[in-house]
PDB file of C-alpha atoms in Angstrom:
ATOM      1  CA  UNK A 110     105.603  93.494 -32.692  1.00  0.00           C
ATOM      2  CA  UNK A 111     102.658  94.302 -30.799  1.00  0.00           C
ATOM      3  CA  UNK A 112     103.609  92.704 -27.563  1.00  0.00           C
ATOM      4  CA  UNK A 113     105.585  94.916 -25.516  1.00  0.00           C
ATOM      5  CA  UNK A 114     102.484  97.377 -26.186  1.00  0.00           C
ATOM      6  CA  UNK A 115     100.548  94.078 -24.448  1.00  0.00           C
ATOM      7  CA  UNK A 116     102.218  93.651 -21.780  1.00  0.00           C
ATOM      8  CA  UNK A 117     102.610  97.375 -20.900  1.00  0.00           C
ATOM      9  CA  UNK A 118      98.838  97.474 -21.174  1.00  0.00           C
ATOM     10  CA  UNK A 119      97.793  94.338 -18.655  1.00  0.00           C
ATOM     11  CA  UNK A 120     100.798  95.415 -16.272  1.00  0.00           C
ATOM     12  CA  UNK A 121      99.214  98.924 -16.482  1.00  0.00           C
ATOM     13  CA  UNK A 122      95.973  97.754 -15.444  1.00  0.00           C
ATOM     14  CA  UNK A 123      97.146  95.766 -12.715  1.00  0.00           C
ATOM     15  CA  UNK A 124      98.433  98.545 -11.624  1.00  0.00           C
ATOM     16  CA  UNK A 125      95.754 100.824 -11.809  1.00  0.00           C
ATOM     17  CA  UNK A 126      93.428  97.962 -10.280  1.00  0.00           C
ATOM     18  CA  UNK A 127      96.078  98.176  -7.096  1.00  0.00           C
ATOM     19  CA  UNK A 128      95.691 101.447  -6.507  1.00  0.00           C
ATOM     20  CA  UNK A 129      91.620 101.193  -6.581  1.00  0.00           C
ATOM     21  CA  UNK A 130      91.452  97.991  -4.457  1.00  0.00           C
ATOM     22  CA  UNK A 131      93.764 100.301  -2.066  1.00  0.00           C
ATOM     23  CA  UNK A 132      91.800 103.672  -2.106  1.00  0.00           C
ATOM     24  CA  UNK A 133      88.732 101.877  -1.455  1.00  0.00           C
ATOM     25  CA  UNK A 134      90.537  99.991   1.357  1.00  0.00           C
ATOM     26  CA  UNK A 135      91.118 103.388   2.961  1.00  0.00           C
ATOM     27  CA  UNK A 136      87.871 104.550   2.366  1.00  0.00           C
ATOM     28  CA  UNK A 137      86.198 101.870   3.860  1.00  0.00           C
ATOM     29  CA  UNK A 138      88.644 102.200   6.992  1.00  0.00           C
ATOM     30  CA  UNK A 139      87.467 105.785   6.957  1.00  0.00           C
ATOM     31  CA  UNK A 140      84.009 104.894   6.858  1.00  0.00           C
ATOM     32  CA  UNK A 141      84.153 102.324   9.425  1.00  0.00           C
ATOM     33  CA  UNK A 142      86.124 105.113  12.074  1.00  0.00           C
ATOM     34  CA  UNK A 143      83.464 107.578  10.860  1.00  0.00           C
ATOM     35  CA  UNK A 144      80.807 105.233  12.139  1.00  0.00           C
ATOM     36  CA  UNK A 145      82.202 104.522  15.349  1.00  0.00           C
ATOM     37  CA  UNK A 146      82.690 108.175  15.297  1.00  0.00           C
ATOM     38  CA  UNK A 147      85.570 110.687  16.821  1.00  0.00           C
ATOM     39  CA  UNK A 148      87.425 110.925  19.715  1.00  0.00           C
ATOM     40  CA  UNK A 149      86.278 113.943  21.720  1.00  0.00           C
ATOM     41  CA  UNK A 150      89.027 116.770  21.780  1.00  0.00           C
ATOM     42  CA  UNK A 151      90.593 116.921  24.853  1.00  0.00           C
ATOM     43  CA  UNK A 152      90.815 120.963  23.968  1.00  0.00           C
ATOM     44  CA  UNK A 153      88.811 124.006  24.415  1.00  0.00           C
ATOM     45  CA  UNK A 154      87.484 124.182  20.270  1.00  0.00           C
ATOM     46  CA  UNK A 155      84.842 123.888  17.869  1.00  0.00           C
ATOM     47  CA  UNK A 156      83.394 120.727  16.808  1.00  0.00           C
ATOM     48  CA  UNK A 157      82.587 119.551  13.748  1.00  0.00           C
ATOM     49  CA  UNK A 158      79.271 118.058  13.339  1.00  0.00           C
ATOM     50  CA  UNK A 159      79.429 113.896  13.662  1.00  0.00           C
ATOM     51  CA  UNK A 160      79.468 111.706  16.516  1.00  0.00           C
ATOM     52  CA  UNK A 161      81.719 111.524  18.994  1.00  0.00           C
ATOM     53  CA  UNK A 162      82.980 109.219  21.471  1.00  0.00           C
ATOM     54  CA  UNK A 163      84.690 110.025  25.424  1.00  0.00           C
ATOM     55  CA  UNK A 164      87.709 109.089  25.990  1.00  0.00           C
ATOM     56  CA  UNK A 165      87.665 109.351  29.735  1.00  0.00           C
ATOM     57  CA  UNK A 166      85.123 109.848  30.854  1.00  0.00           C
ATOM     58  CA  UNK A 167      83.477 106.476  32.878  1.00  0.00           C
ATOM     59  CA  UNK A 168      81.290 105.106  31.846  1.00  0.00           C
ATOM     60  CA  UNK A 169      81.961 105.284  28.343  1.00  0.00           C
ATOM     61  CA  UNK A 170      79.755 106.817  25.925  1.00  0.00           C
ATOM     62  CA  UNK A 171      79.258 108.597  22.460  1.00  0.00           C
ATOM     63  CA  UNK A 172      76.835 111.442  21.335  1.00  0.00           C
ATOM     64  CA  UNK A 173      75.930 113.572  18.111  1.00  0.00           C
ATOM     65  CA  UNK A 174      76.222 116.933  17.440  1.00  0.00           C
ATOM     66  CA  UNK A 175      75.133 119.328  14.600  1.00  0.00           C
ATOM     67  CA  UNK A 176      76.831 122.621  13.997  1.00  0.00           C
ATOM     68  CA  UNK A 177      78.076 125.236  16.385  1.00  0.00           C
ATOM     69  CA  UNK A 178      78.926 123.174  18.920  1.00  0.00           C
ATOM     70  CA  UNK A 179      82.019 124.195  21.149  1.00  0.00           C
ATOM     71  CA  UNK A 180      84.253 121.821  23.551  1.00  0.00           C
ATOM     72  CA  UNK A 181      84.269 123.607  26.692  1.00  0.00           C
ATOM     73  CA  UNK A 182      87.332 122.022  28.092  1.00  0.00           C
ATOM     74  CA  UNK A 183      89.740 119.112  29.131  1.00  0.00           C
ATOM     75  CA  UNK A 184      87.221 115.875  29.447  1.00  0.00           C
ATOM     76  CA  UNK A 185      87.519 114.611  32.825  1.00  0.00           C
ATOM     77  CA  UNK A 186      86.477 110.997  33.898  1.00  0.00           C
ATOM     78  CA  UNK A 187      83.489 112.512  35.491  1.00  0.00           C
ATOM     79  CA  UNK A 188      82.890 115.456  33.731  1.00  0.00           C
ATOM     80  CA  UNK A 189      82.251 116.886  30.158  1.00  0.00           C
ATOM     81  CA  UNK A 190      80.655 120.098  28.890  1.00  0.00           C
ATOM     82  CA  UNK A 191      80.058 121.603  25.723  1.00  0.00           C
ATOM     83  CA  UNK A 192      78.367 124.793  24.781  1.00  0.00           C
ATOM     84  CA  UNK A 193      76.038 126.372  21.775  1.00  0.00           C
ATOM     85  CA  UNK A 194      74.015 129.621  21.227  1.00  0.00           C
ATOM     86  CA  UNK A 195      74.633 130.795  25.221  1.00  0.00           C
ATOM     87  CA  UNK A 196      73.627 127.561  26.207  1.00  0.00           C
ATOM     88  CA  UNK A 197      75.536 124.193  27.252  1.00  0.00           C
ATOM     89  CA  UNK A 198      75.369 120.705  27.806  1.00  0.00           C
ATOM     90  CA  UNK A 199      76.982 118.930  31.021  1.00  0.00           C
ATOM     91  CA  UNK A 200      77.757 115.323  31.885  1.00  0.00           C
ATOM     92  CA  UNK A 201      78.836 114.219  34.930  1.00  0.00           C
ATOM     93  CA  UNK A 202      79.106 110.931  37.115  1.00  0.00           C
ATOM     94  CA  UNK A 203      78.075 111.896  40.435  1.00  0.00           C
ATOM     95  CA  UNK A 204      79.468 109.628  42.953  1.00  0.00           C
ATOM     96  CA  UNK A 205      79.240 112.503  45.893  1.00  0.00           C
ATOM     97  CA  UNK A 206      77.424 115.404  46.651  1.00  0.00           C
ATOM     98  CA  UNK A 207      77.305 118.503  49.068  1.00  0.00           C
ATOM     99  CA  UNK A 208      75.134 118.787  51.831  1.00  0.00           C
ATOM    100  CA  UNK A 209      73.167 121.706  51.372  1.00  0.00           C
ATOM    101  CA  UNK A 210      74.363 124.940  52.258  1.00  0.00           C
ATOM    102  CA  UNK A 211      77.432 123.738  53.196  1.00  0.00           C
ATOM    103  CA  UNK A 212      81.307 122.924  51.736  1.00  0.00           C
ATOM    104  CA  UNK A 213      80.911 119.024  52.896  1.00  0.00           C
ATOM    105  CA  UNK A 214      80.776 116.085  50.713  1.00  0.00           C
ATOM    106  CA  UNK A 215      78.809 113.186  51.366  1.00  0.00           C
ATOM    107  CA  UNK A 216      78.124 109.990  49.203  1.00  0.00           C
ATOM    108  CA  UNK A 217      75.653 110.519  46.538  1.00  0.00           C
ATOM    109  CA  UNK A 218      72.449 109.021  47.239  1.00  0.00           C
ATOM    110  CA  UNK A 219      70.511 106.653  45.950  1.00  0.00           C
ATOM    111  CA  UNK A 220      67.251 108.389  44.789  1.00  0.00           C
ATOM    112  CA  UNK A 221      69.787 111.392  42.879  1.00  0.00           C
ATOM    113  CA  UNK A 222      66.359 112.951  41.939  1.00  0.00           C
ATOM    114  CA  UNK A 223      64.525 113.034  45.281  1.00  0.00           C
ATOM    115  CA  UNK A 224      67.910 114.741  46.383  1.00  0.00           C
ATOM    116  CA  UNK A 225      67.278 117.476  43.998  1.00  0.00           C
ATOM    117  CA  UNK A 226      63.620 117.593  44.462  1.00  0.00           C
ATOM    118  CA  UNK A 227      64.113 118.045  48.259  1.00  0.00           C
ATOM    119  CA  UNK A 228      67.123 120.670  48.220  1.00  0.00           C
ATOM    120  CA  UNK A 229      66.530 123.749  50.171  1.00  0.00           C
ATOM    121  CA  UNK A 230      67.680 126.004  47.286  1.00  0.00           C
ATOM    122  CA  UNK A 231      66.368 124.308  43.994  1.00  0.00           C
ATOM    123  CA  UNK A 232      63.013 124.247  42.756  1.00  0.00           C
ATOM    124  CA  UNK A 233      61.640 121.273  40.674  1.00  0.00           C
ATOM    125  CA  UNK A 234      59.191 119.759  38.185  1.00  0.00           C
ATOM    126  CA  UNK A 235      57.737 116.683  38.381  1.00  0.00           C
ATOM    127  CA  UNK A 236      59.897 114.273  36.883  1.00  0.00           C
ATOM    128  CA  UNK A 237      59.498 112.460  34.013  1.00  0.00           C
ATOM    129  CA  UNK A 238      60.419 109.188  32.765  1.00  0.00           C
ATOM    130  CA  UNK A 239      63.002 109.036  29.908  1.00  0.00           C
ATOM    131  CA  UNK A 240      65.198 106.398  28.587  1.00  0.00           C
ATOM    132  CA  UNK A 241      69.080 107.148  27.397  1.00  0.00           C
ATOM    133  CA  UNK A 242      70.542 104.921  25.254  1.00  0.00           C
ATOM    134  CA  UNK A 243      68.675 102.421  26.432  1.00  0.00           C
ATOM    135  CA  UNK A 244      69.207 102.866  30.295  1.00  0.00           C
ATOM    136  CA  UNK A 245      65.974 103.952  32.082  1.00  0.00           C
ATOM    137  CA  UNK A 246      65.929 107.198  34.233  1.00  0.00           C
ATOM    138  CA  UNK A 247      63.859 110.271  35.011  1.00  0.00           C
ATOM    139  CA  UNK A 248      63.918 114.025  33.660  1.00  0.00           C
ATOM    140  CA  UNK A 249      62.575 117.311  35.213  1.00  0.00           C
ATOM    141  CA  UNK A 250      63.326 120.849  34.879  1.00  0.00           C
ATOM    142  CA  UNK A 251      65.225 122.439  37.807  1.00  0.00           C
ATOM    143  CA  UNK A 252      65.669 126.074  38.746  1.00  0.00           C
ATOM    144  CA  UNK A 253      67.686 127.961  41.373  1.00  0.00           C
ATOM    145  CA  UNK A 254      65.497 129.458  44.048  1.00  0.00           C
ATOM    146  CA  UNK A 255      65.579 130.718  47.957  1.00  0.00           C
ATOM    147  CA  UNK A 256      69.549 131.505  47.814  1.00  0.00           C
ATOM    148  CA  UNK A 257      70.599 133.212  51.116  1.00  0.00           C
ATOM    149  CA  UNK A 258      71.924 136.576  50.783  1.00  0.00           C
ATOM    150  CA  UNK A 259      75.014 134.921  52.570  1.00  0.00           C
ATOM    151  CA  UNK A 260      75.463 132.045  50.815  1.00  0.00           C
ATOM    152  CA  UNK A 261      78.329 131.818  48.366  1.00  0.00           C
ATOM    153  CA  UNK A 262      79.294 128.644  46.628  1.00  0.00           C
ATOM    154  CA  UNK A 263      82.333 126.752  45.377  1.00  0.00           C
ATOM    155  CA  UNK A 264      81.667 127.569  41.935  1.00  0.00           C
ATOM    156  CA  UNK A 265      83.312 130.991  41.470  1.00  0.00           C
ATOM    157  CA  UNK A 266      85.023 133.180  43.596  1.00  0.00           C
ATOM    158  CA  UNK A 267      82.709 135.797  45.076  1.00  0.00           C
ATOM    159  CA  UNK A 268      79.366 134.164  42.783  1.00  0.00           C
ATOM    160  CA  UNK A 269      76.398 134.391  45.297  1.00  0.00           C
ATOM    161  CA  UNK A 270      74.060 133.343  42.657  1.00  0.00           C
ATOM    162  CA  UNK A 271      75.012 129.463  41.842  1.00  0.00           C
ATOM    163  CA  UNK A 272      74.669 126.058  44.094  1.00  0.00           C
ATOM    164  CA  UNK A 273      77.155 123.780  44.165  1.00  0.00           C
ATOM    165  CA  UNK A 274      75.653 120.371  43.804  1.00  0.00           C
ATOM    166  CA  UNK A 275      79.079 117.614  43.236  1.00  0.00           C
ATOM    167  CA  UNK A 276      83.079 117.655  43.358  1.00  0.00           C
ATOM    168  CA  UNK A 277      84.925 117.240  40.240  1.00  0.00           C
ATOM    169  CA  UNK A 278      87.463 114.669  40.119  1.00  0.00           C
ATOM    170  CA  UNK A 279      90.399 117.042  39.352  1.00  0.00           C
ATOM    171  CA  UNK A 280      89.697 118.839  43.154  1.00  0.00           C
ATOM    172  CA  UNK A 281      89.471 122.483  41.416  1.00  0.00           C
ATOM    173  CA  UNK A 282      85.879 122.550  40.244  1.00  0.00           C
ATOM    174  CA  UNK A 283      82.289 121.760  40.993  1.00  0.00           C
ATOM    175  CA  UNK A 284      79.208 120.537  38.632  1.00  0.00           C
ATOM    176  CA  UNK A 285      76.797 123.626  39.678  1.00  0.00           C
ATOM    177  CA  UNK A 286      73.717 125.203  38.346  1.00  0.00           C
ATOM    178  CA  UNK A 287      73.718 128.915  38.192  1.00  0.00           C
ATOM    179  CA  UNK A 288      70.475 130.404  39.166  1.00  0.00           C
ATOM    180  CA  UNK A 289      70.520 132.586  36.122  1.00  0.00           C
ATOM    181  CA  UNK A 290      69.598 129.519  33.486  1.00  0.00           C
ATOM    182  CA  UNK A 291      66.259 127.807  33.150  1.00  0.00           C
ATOM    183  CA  UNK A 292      67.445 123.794  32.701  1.00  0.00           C
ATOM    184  CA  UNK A 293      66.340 120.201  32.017  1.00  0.00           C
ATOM    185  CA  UNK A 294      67.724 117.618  34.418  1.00  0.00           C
ATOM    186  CA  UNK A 295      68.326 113.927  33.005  1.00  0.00           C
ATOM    187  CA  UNK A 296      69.038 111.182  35.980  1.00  0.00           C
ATOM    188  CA  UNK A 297      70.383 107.588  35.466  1.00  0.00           C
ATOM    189  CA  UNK A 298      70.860 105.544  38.728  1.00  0.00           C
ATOM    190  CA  UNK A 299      72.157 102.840  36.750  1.00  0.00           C
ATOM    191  CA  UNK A 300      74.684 103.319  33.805  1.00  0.00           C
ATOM    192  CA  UNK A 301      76.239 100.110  34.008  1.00  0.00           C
ATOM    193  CA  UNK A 302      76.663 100.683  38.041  1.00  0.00           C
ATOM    194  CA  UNK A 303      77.282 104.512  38.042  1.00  0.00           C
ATOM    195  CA  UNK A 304      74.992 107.605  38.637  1.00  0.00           C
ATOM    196  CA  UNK A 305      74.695 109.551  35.318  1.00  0.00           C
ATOM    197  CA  UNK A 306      73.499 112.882  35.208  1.00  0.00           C
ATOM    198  CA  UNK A 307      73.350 114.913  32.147  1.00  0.00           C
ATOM    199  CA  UNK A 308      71.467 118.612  31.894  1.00  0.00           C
ATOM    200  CA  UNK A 309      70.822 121.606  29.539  1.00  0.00           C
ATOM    201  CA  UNK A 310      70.544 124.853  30.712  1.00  0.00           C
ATOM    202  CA  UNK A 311      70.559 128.272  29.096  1.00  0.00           C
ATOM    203  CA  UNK A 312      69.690 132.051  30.070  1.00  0.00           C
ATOM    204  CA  UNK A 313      65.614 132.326  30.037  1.00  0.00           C
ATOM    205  CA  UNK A 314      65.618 134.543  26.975  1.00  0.00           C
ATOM    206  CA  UNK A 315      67.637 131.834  24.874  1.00  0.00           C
ATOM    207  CA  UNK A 316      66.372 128.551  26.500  1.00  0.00           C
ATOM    208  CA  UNK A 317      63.445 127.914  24.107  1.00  0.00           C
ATOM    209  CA  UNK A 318      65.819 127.838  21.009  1.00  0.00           C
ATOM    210  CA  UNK A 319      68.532 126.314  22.707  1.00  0.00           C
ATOM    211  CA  UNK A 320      66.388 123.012  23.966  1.00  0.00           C
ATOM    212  CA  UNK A 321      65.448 121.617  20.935  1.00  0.00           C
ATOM    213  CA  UNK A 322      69.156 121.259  19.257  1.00  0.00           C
ATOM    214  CA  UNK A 323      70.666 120.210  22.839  1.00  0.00           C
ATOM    215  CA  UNK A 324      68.003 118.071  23.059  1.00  0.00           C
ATOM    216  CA  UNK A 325      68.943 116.535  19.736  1.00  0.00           C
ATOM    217  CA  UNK A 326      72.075 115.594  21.569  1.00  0.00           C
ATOM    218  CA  UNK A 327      71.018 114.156  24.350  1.00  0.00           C
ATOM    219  CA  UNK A 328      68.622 111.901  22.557  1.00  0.00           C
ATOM    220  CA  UNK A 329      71.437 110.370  20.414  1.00  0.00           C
ATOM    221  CA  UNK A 330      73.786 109.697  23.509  1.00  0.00           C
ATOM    222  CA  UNK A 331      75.010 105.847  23.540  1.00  0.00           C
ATOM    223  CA  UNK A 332      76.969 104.069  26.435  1.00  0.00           C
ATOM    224  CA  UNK A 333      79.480 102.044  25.637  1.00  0.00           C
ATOM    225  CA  UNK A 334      78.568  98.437  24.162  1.00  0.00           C
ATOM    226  CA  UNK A 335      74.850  99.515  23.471  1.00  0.00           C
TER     227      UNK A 335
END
């Protein structure tokens, strides 16, 4: 009499034991993207704080961010930028540069950070050593100084007041530092073959509580396979 209630019991359980064994198979998926983290946005948008992996950009890599961080734009495979609190963070691969005062492109040299030290219109610390994600490199603070009143760069129509310092890969855009921002410089020759750069920079009267939190980033960046 009491075995249909039985057997609706144990197939009830095996039921219910289904479901869990399936929820925690999702959760466990979810944990293991988590962990690897996002893909960056290809959008203009908010992030949400985690960690986050390029898509395009070469060589590959992933950072973390904590809240209030904005995607500035489209990643490119040599470019990415993202802003906080006035402030922003770029990373680009710098295969050329321009000559000084000029619209010409030339290879990217070897010693990226003598370059900047010895550009007519940028003014330099003395670098510092720093390791990335495990790649060695050098950091220093860089400023815009000594712009001609003539001089106008590539990165804004009628701007006198920034220096163009590589070409973009999508031929409408230049990495530049504006001489308005105060900014930390972060050089690796040797990202699995490729020139790295990666830099802060903020307006003087919001650098200082800027730095630390894109520091934070910048400190948690990881290239692919490390």
């Amino acid at each position: 009499m009491h075995r249909p209630a039985l057997v609706r019991l144990v197939l009830g359980t095996g039921m219910l034991m289904v479901v869990i064994l399936a929820l925690t198979a999702c959760g466990s998926g979810s944990a293991q993207e988590a962990a690897k983290g996002r893909p960056l946005p290809q959008d203009q948008g908010a992030l949400r704080p985690g960690e986050y992996h390029s898509v395009k950009f070469k060589p590959p890599l992933s950072f973390k961010v904590g809240k209030g961080w904005i995607n500035s734009g489209a990643e490119l495979p040599d470019f990415i930028e993202m802003g906080q609190l006035g402030g922003f963070i770029s990373f680009a691969n710098v295969k050329e540069v321009y000559k000084p005062g000029t619209t010409d492109v030339v290879d990217a040299p070897k010693d990226l950070v003598g370059w900047l030290q010895h550009h007519p219109y940028l003014k330099t610390s003395k670098p510092q050593p720093v390791t990335l994600g495990g790649v060695k490199g050098e950091q220093l603070d860089v400023l815009v100084e000594d712009l001609p009143q003539d001089y106008y760069g590539l990165c804004g129509e009628g701007l006198s007041d920034c220096v163009d310092i590589a070409p973009l890969s999508n031929d409408e855009a230049a990495a530049y530092f504006k001489e308005v921002n105060e900014r930390r410089v972060f050089v690796l020759e040797d990202v699995k073959g490729d020139t790295v750069m990666i830099w802060f920079a903020a307006p003087p009267d919001v650098f200082d509580k800027f730095a630390p939190r894109a520091q934070k980033v910048v400190e948690s960046v990881k290239w692919g396979g490390s």
